[in-house]
Amino acid sequence: MAGQESSGGKKMEELEEWRLYEAYNELHGLAQEFDTPFDAPALLVVGHQTDGKSALVEALMGFQFNHVGGGTKTRRPITLHMKYNPECDTPLCHLLSDSDPSVSHEKSLQEIQVYIEAENMRLEKETCQFSAKEIIIRIEYKYCPNLTIIDTPGLVAPAPSRKNRSLQAQARAVESLVRTKMQHREFIILCLEDCNDWSNATTRRVVMQIDPEISRTVVVSTKLDTKIPQFARASDVEVFLSPPASTLDGFMLGDSPFFTSIPSGRVGFGPESVFRSNDEFKQQAISSREVEDLLALEEKLGRALSKKERSRIGVTNLRLFLEELLLKRYMDSVPSIIPLLEKEYRNSTRKLSELDQQLSSLNEAKLKEKGRTFHDLFLTKLSLLLKGTVIAPPEKFGETLQDERVNGGAFIGSDGLQFPHKLIPVSIYNAGMRLYGGAQYHRAMAEFRFVVGGIKCPPITREEIVNACGVEDIHDGTNYSRTACVIAVAKARDTFEPFLHQLGCRLSYILKRLLPIAVYLLQKEGEYLSGHDVFLRRVADAFNNFAESTEKSCREKCMEDLVSTTRYVTWSLHNKNRAGLRQFLDSFGGSEQSSIIGNSTSTGFPQDLSAASDNKQDVKSRTDVKLSHLASGNDSNMSTQTTETRLADLLDSTLWNRRLAPSSERIVYALVQQIFHGIREYFLASTELKFNCFLLMPVVDKLPAMLREDLESAFEDDLDNVFDITNLRHSVVQDKRQTEIELKRVQKLKEKFRYIHEQLNSQQAKFGQ
């Protein structure tokens, strides 16, 4: 009777453990499938390519199934939910579907091996040769431990030469994947090292970046059978089996490393197969290898191994340790799992209610009202951004002037040079600040004024002056006022037109940036229409098209002004610098008179001393005569012969002589400068005014009506396509179905863990009595 009670108690204990493992397997699958934050303990196998990871996993399982060999054979993590079942003489395997993990398909070992090999080959041909998505397999077998093991791709340590760039990229991808998996704090890390000197921390180097104290790490030295012959002295074996604390820093699980040997050879009936069955692989090969390793170690040491040392040798001891460790983790985690499941159940219930509400709102009247409400809120945010706000974080949406130049285009002159960023007055134009909205618009306009306002008239060559003189239609004299106009308008057009296009491009870019910032503000305040992507794209397209068309129209208006001021010179527009021009010409007139007197004296005409004296007196009295009077022929007060001679000489040097004298060149240069600067001032004032009136203001007073008209027209024509009602309803129904499935699974798991928790409490109460 006592034996029967003992046997019955053992079976009951095994049954409770099975329920516990089954519940955690389902929990792990739920966490993977729905990306829920459940801490489901599992073993994560980490090692380099040649460390024998997959072979060790197979030995722990008691049968072979994986793609084992040289090079990278594991390109997706493989999760194995193993369950001990003494009634399964052959492994009973279920492969979970990639598309729907709630569905599993029973597969043979050969089919699973073919599937894994096919996945590895598929990924090998892709650009990203690795995937973090797990292959999940559920296994029941008489040799299986009650464990969940995740086999990761092998780490790679390529040479640093350039020819190994592809291998280096592959190594980085693998390490990133493994590091991500290790960050799950509920995972126990199985760190594999293939070395006979513990100072070489090849795999531990990666593991300790995530687990510095290796407090959740089990260290395993693989290929023990190949290392034993390498030791020459017993002391070397002693250090290897019991490494000093200074070599293995931290507090590893189990206090010291485990040592394993896996016999080489595959199970099968082919000529390359070594073992005919998994029983032979498990009972003969692995067990025999463990006995041989123990004997070889004792022979090297010259003494018998202690019980503690023996407990660290072989796959069997490692398996028992891991099983007990995981069982303890499972039991310790049960109380914390139940509140998490309760929270997930509440979240799923709330999500299901929201989906029901969303389905009920998919009717024409409610959708139209949603669209109109969003229209008003969107315009409110745009207006707020232009007027100024600090709600949107500058570090996320703001741009410095340098960022703005790179993304929206810089102001570059006809010479192809950009105004140096460091010369922009930062204190005035906030060049280093991250701005958006109206502040960014104002800064761009200020930079435009600064850059264009500082432009000087391009250099004028003598060849340009001569070519601009040409031939009149009624005489062949030269008209230097016309020459100056021809040169000035050509220089101004070539100089200012590129800036007009650049300003339009920059301001259009700034306005378009308002869209994502406005969307952020709506999302932050819970006013965003999530799930209506087609409608939102329509609003975004309408806004961007409005910004582009308005900028184009405004630029065309500005271009008309530039064309008019560079097609016909109106002198009244260029009189701002008349005082400076008059002073320049006055000085020029005085020097010109002196040269004329010198020319008259040298001609040899008869002149007595009194005449010369009269000339000198006349020159002295007329030094203030304006050149404009001479050019206009106003000779009412110039009745003397000397003045007529000077006028004739001036006409000879400017009107009748094609040889470009310095005096003529100076006159043309002065007139060109005056006309160019007049065009620049007018261009700056009119361009800024028109962009403010015909680009900025339409966003405030024309965009609302345009958007409302576009929406109402769409509502009348094809409401279904505007909101994509058919696809949206299908998507919501799918989400609802998935949420219902998740809710049922969470409810089922909650009941399982609550039952397990009650059983654990009752057992503790019995032991307490």
Tab-separated table of N, CA and C in Angstrom, residues 280-360:
chain	number	residue	atom	x	y	z
A	280	GLU	N	20.017	4.439	-30.213
A	280	GLU	CA	21.452	4.141	-30.282
A	280	GLU	C	22.269	5.404	-30.014
A	281	PHE	N	21.828	6.525	-30.593
A	281	PHE	CA	22.531	7.789	-30.392
A	281	PHE	C	22.494	8.197	-28.916
A	282	LYS	N	21.339	8.026	-28.284
A	282	LYS	CA	21.185	8.488	-26.916
A	282	LYS	C	21.793	7.516	-25.901
A	283	GLN	N	21.403	6.225	-25.974
A	283	GLN	CA	21.761	5.281	-24.921
A	283	GLN	C	23.194	4.786	-25.051
A	284	GLN	N	23.648	4.629	-26.285
A	284	GLN	CA	24.990	4.059	-26.469
A	284	GLN	C	26.040	5.153	-26.662
A	285	ALA	N	25.821	5.980	-27.666
A	285	ALA	CA	26.871	6.939	-28.024
A	285	ALA	C	27.086	7.984	-26.925
A	286	ILE	N	26.021	8.662	-26.514
A	286	ILE	CA	26.181	9.740	-25.541
A	286	ILE	C	26.595	9.177	-24.179
A	287	SER	N	25.919	8.140	-23.725
A	287	SER	CA	26.256	7.558	-22.416
A	287	SER	C	27.670	6.999	-22.415
A	288	SER	N	28.055	6.302	-23.492
A	288	SER	CA	29.412	5.738	-23.579
A	288	SER	C	30.458	6.850	-23.571
A	289	ARG	N	30.143	7.946	-24.279
A	289	ARG	CA	31.083	9.062	-24.333
A	289	ARG	C	31.299	9.667	-22.955
A	290	GLU	N	30.268	9.753	-22.163
A	290	GLU	CA	30.383	10.307	-20.812
A	290	GLU	C	31.266	9.422	-19.936
A	291	VAL	N	31.087	8.100	-20.030
A	291	VAL	CA	31.914	7.171	-19.243
A	291	VAL	C	33.373	7.286	-19.657
A	292	GLU	N	33.631	7.353	-20.961
A	292	GLU	CA	35.017	7.457	-21.460
A	292	GLU	C	35.661	8.757	-20.982
A	293	ASP	N	34.901	9.849	-20.977
A	293	ASP	CA	35.459	11.133	-20.518
A	293	ASP	C	35.833	11.069	-19.032
A	294	LEU	N	34.983	10.436	-18.221
A	294	LEU	CA	35.272	10.330	-16.798
A	294	LEU	C	36.551	9.518	-16.566
A	295	LEU	N	36.690	8.415	-17.280
A	295	LEU	CA	37.887	7.579	-17.128
A	295	LEU	C	39.130	8.314	-17.588
A	296	ALA	N	39.027	9.039	-18.689
A	296	ALA	CA	40.192	9.762	-19.217
A	296	ALA	C	40.625	10.864	-18.262
A	297	LEU	N	39.670	11.545	-17.643
A	297	LEU	CA	40.010	12.605	-16.694
A	297	LEU	C	40.675	12.035	-15.453
A	298	GLU	N	40.137	10.949	-14.944
A	298	GLU	CA	40.735	10.337	-13.750
A	298	GLU	C	42.134	9.826	-14.045
A	299	GLU	N	42.325	9.327	-15.244
A	299	GLU	CA	43.668	8.858	-15.622
A	299	GLU	C	44.642	10.018	-15.671
A	300	LYS	N	44.217	11.181	-16.234
A	300	LYS	CA	45.088	12.349	-16.312
A	300	LYS	C	45.382	12.914	-14.923
A	301	LEU	N	44.372	12.918	-14.074
A	301	LEU	CA	44.531	13.474	-12.732
A	301	LEU	C	45.284	12.532	-11.797
A	302	GLY	N	45.198	11.251	-12.082
A	302	GLY	CA	45.829	10.276	-11.203
A	302	GLY	C	45.057	10.069	-9.931
A	303	ARG	N	43.784	10.394	-9.945
A	303	ARG	CA	42.938	10.222	-8.771
A	303	ARG	C	41.487	10.095	-9.221
A	304	ALA	N	40.615	9.733	-8.310
A	304	ALA	CA	39.196	9.622	-8.628
A	304	ALA	C	38.540	11.001	-8.534
A	305	LEU	N	37.592	11.248	-9.367
A	305	LEU	CA	36.861	12.510	-9.357
A	305	LEU	C	35.891	12.551	-8.178
A	306	SER	N	35.756	13.724	-7.579
A	306	SER	CA	34.814	13.880	-6.476
A	306	SER	C	33.384	13.903	-7.017
A	307	LYS	N	32.444	13.781	-6.102
A	307	LYS	CA	31.032	13.789	-6.509
A	307	LYS	C	30.669	15.118	-7.177
A	308	LYS	N	31.188	16.227	-6.646
A	308	LYS	CA	30.896	17.529	-7.228
A	308	LYS	C	31.486	17.637	-8.635
A	309	GLU	N	32.702	17.123	-8.801
A	309	GLU	CA	33.331	17.175	-10.129
A	309	GLU	C	32.562	16.320	-11.127
A	310	ARG	N	32.128	15.129	-10.689
A	310	ARG	CA	31.367	14.244	-11.589
A	310	ARG	C	30.039	14.879	-12.000
A	311	SER	N	29.445	15.689	-11.089
A	311	SER	CA	28.148	16.307	-11.394
A	311	SER	C	28.252	17.380	-12.482
A	312	ARG	N	29.491	17.724	-12.880
A	312	ARG	CA	29.691	18.737	-13.911
A	312	ARG	C	30.142	18.134	-15.237
A	313	ILE	N	30.247	16.800	-15.290
A	313	ILE	CA	30.751	16.138	-16.497
A	313	ILE	C	29.601	15.446	-17.222
A	314	GLY	N	29.434	15.743	-18.523
A	314	GLY	CA	28.477	15.008	-19.337
A	314	GLY	C	27.170	15.744	-19.599
A	315	VAL	N	26.536	15.370	-20.706
A	315	VAL	CA	25.270	15.965	-21.110
A	315	VAL	C	24.163	15.616	-20.121
A	316	THR	N	24.206	14.389	-19.573
A	316	THR	CA	23.145	13.945	-18.660
A	316	THR	C	23.076	14.834	-17.430
A	317	ASN	N	24.240	15.131	-16.821
A	317	ASN	CA	24.264	15.986	-15.641
A	317	ASN	C	23.855	17.420	-15.973
A	318	LEU	N	24.284	17.904	-17.130
A	318	LEU	CA	23.880	19.249	-17.556
A	318	LEU	C	22.369	19.319	-17.725
A	319	ARG	N	21.818	18.274	-18.314
A	319	ARG	CA	20.372	18.238	-18.548
A	319	ARG	C	19.609	18.245	-17.229
A	320	LEU	N	20.032	17.449	-16.252
A	320	LEU	CA	19.363	17.419	-14.953
A	320	LEU	C	19.438	18.785	-14.266
A	321	PHE	N	20.602	19.402	-14.319
A	321	PHE	CA	20.784	20.711	-13.698
A	321	PHE	C	19.862	21.755	-14.339
A	322	LEU	N	19.823	21.765	-15.676
A	322	LEU	CA	18.988	22.744	-16.383
A	322	LEU	C	17.512	22.510	-16.108
A	323	GLU	N	17.127	21.246	-16.033
A	323	GLU	CA	15.719	20.925	-15.791
A	323	GLU	C	15.295	21.410	-14.400
A	324	GLU	N	16.128	21.149	-13.409
A	324	GLU	CA	15.811	21.605	-12.052
A	324	GLU	C	15.809	23.131	-11.965
A	325	LEU	N	16.771	23.736	-12.649
A	325	LEU	CA	16.875	25.193	-12.631
A	325	LEU	C	15.648	25.844	-13.264
A	326	LEU	N	15.238	25.309	-14.416
A	326	LEU	CA	14.092	25.874	-15.112
A	326	LEU	C	12.803	25.632	-14.326
A	327	LEU	N	12.697	24.443	-13.703
A	327	LEU	CA	11.512	24.155	-12.894
A	327	LEU	C	11.399	25.139	-11.727
A	328	LYS	N	12.522	25.436	-11.103
A	328	LYS	CA	12.505	26.402	-10.000
A	328	LYS	C	12.117	27.789	-10.506
A	329	ARG	N	12.658	28.172	-11.660
A	329	ARG	CA	12.297	29.474	-12.242
A	329	ARG	C	10.807	29.520	-12.564
A	330	TYR	N	10.310	28.420	-13.109
A	330	TYR	CA	8.883	28.361	-13.429
A	330	TYR	C	8.036	28.585	-12.176
A	331	MET	N	8.367	27.827	-11.128
A	331	MET	CA	7.571	27.918	-9.900
A	331	MET	C	7.680	29.304	-9.262
A	332	ASP	N	8.880	29.881	-9.282
A	332	ASP	CA	9.068	31.210	-8.688
A	332	ASP	C	8.321	32.294	-9.470
A	333	SER	N	8.138	32.050	-10.775
A	333	SER	CA	7.518	33.067	-11.624
A	333	SER	C	6.000	32.993	-11.634
A	334	VAL	N	5.426	31.888	-11.147
A	334	VAL	CA	3.966	31.718	-11.217
A	334	VAL	C	3.217	32.880	-10.563
A	335	PRO	N	3.575	33.312	-9.349
A	335	PRO	CA	2.811	34.405	-8.726
A	335	PRO	C	2.845	35.708	-9.526
A	336	SER	N	3.971	35.979	-10.195
A	336	SER	CA	4.078	37.231	-10.964
A	336	SER	C	3.403	37.132	-12.322
A	337	ILE	N	3.219	35.907	-12.825
A	337	ILE	CA	2.592	35.741	-14.134
A	337	ILE	C	1.104	36.059	-14.073
A	338	ILE	N	0.442	35.686	-12.989
A	338	ILE	CA	-1.022	35.865	-12.896
A	338	ILE	C	-1.421	37.333	-13.019
A	339	PRO	N	-0.771	38.285	-12.311
A	339	PRO	CA	-1.142	39.700	-12.499
A	339	PRO	C	-0.910	40.188	-13.931
A	340	LEU	N	0.157	39.701	-14.569
A	340	LEU	CA	0.410	40.085	-15.957
A	340	LEU	C	-0.695	39.596	-16.881
A	341	LEU	N	-1.145	38.379	-16.644
A	341	LEU	CA	-2.236	37.837	-17.453
A	341	LEU	C	-3.527	38.611	-17.199
A	342	GLU	N	-3.748	39.011	-15.949
A	342	GLU	CA	-4.927	39.818	-15.631
A	342	GLU	C	-4.878	41.151	-16.374
A	343	LYS	N	-3.718	41.770	-16.393
A	343	LYS	CA	-3.562	43.050	-17.093
A	343	LYS	C	-3.770	42.879	-18.588
A	344	GLU	N	-3.192	41.811	-19.151
A	344	GLU	CA	-3.352	41.562	-20.584
A	344	GLU	C	-4.805	41.270	-20.923
A	345	TYR	N	-5.488	40.605	-20.024
A	345	TYR	CA	-6.914	40.309	-20.243
A	345	TYR	C	-7.714	41.614	-20.270
A	346	ARG	N	-7.420	42.520	-19.364
A	346	ARG	CA	-8.120	43.809	-19.347
A	346	ARG	C	-7.819	44.608	-20.612
A	347	ASN	N	-6.553	44.599	-21.030
A	347	ASN	CA	-6.178	45.321	-22.259
A	347	ASN	C	-6.903	44.744	-23.476
A	348	SER	N	-6.952	43.435	-23.559
A	348	SER	CA	-7.629	42.795	-24.687
A	348	SER	C	-9.127	43.095	-24.664
A	349	THR	N	-9.720	43.096	-23.480
A	349	THR	CA	-11.146	43.417	-23.367
A	349	THR	C	-11.416	44.848	-23.815
A	350	ARG	N	-10.561	45.774	-23.373
A	350	ARG	CA	-10.725	47.173	-23.773
A	350	ARG	C	-10.532	47.347	-25.289
A	351	LYS	N	-9.535	46.661	-25.832
A	351	LYS	CA	-9.299	46.739	-27.272
A	351	LYS	C	-10.492	46.187	-28.050
A	352	LEU	N	-11.061	45.109	-27.563
A	352	LEU	CA	-12.224	44.515	-28.228
A	352	LEU	C	-13.405	45.481	-28.205
A	353	SER	N	-13.579	46.176	-27.101
A	353	SER	CA	-14.661	47.159	-27.001
A	353	SER	C	-14.436	48.313	-27.986
A	354	GLU	N	-13.194	48.756	-28.097
A	354	GLU	CA	-12.880	49.841	-29.041
A	354	GLU	C	-13.116	49.410	-30.482
A	355	LEU	N	-12.796	48.159	-30.793
A	355	LEU	CA	-13.014	47.663	-32.148
A	355	LEU	C	-14.510	47.577	-32.462
A	356	ASP	N	-15.296	47.155	-31.486
A	356	ASP	CA	-16.752	47.131	-31.677
A	356	ASP	C	-17.294	48.531	-31.923
A	357	GLN	N	-16.771	49.478	-31.167
A	357	GLN	CA	-17.207	50.862	-31.346
A	357	GLN	C	-16.787	51.400	-32.712
A	358	GLN	N	-15.572	51.012	-33.143
A	358	GLN	CA	-15.093	51.442	-34.459
A	358	GLN	C	-15.946	50.858	-35.575
A	359	LEU	N	-16.356	49.611	-35.424
A	359	LEU	CA	-17.225	48.991	-36.437
A	359	LEU	C	-18.574	49.693	-36.521
A	360	SER	N	-19.109	50.048	-35.364
A	360	SER	CA	-20.416	50.705	-35.361
A	360	SER	C	-20.373	52.104	-35.953
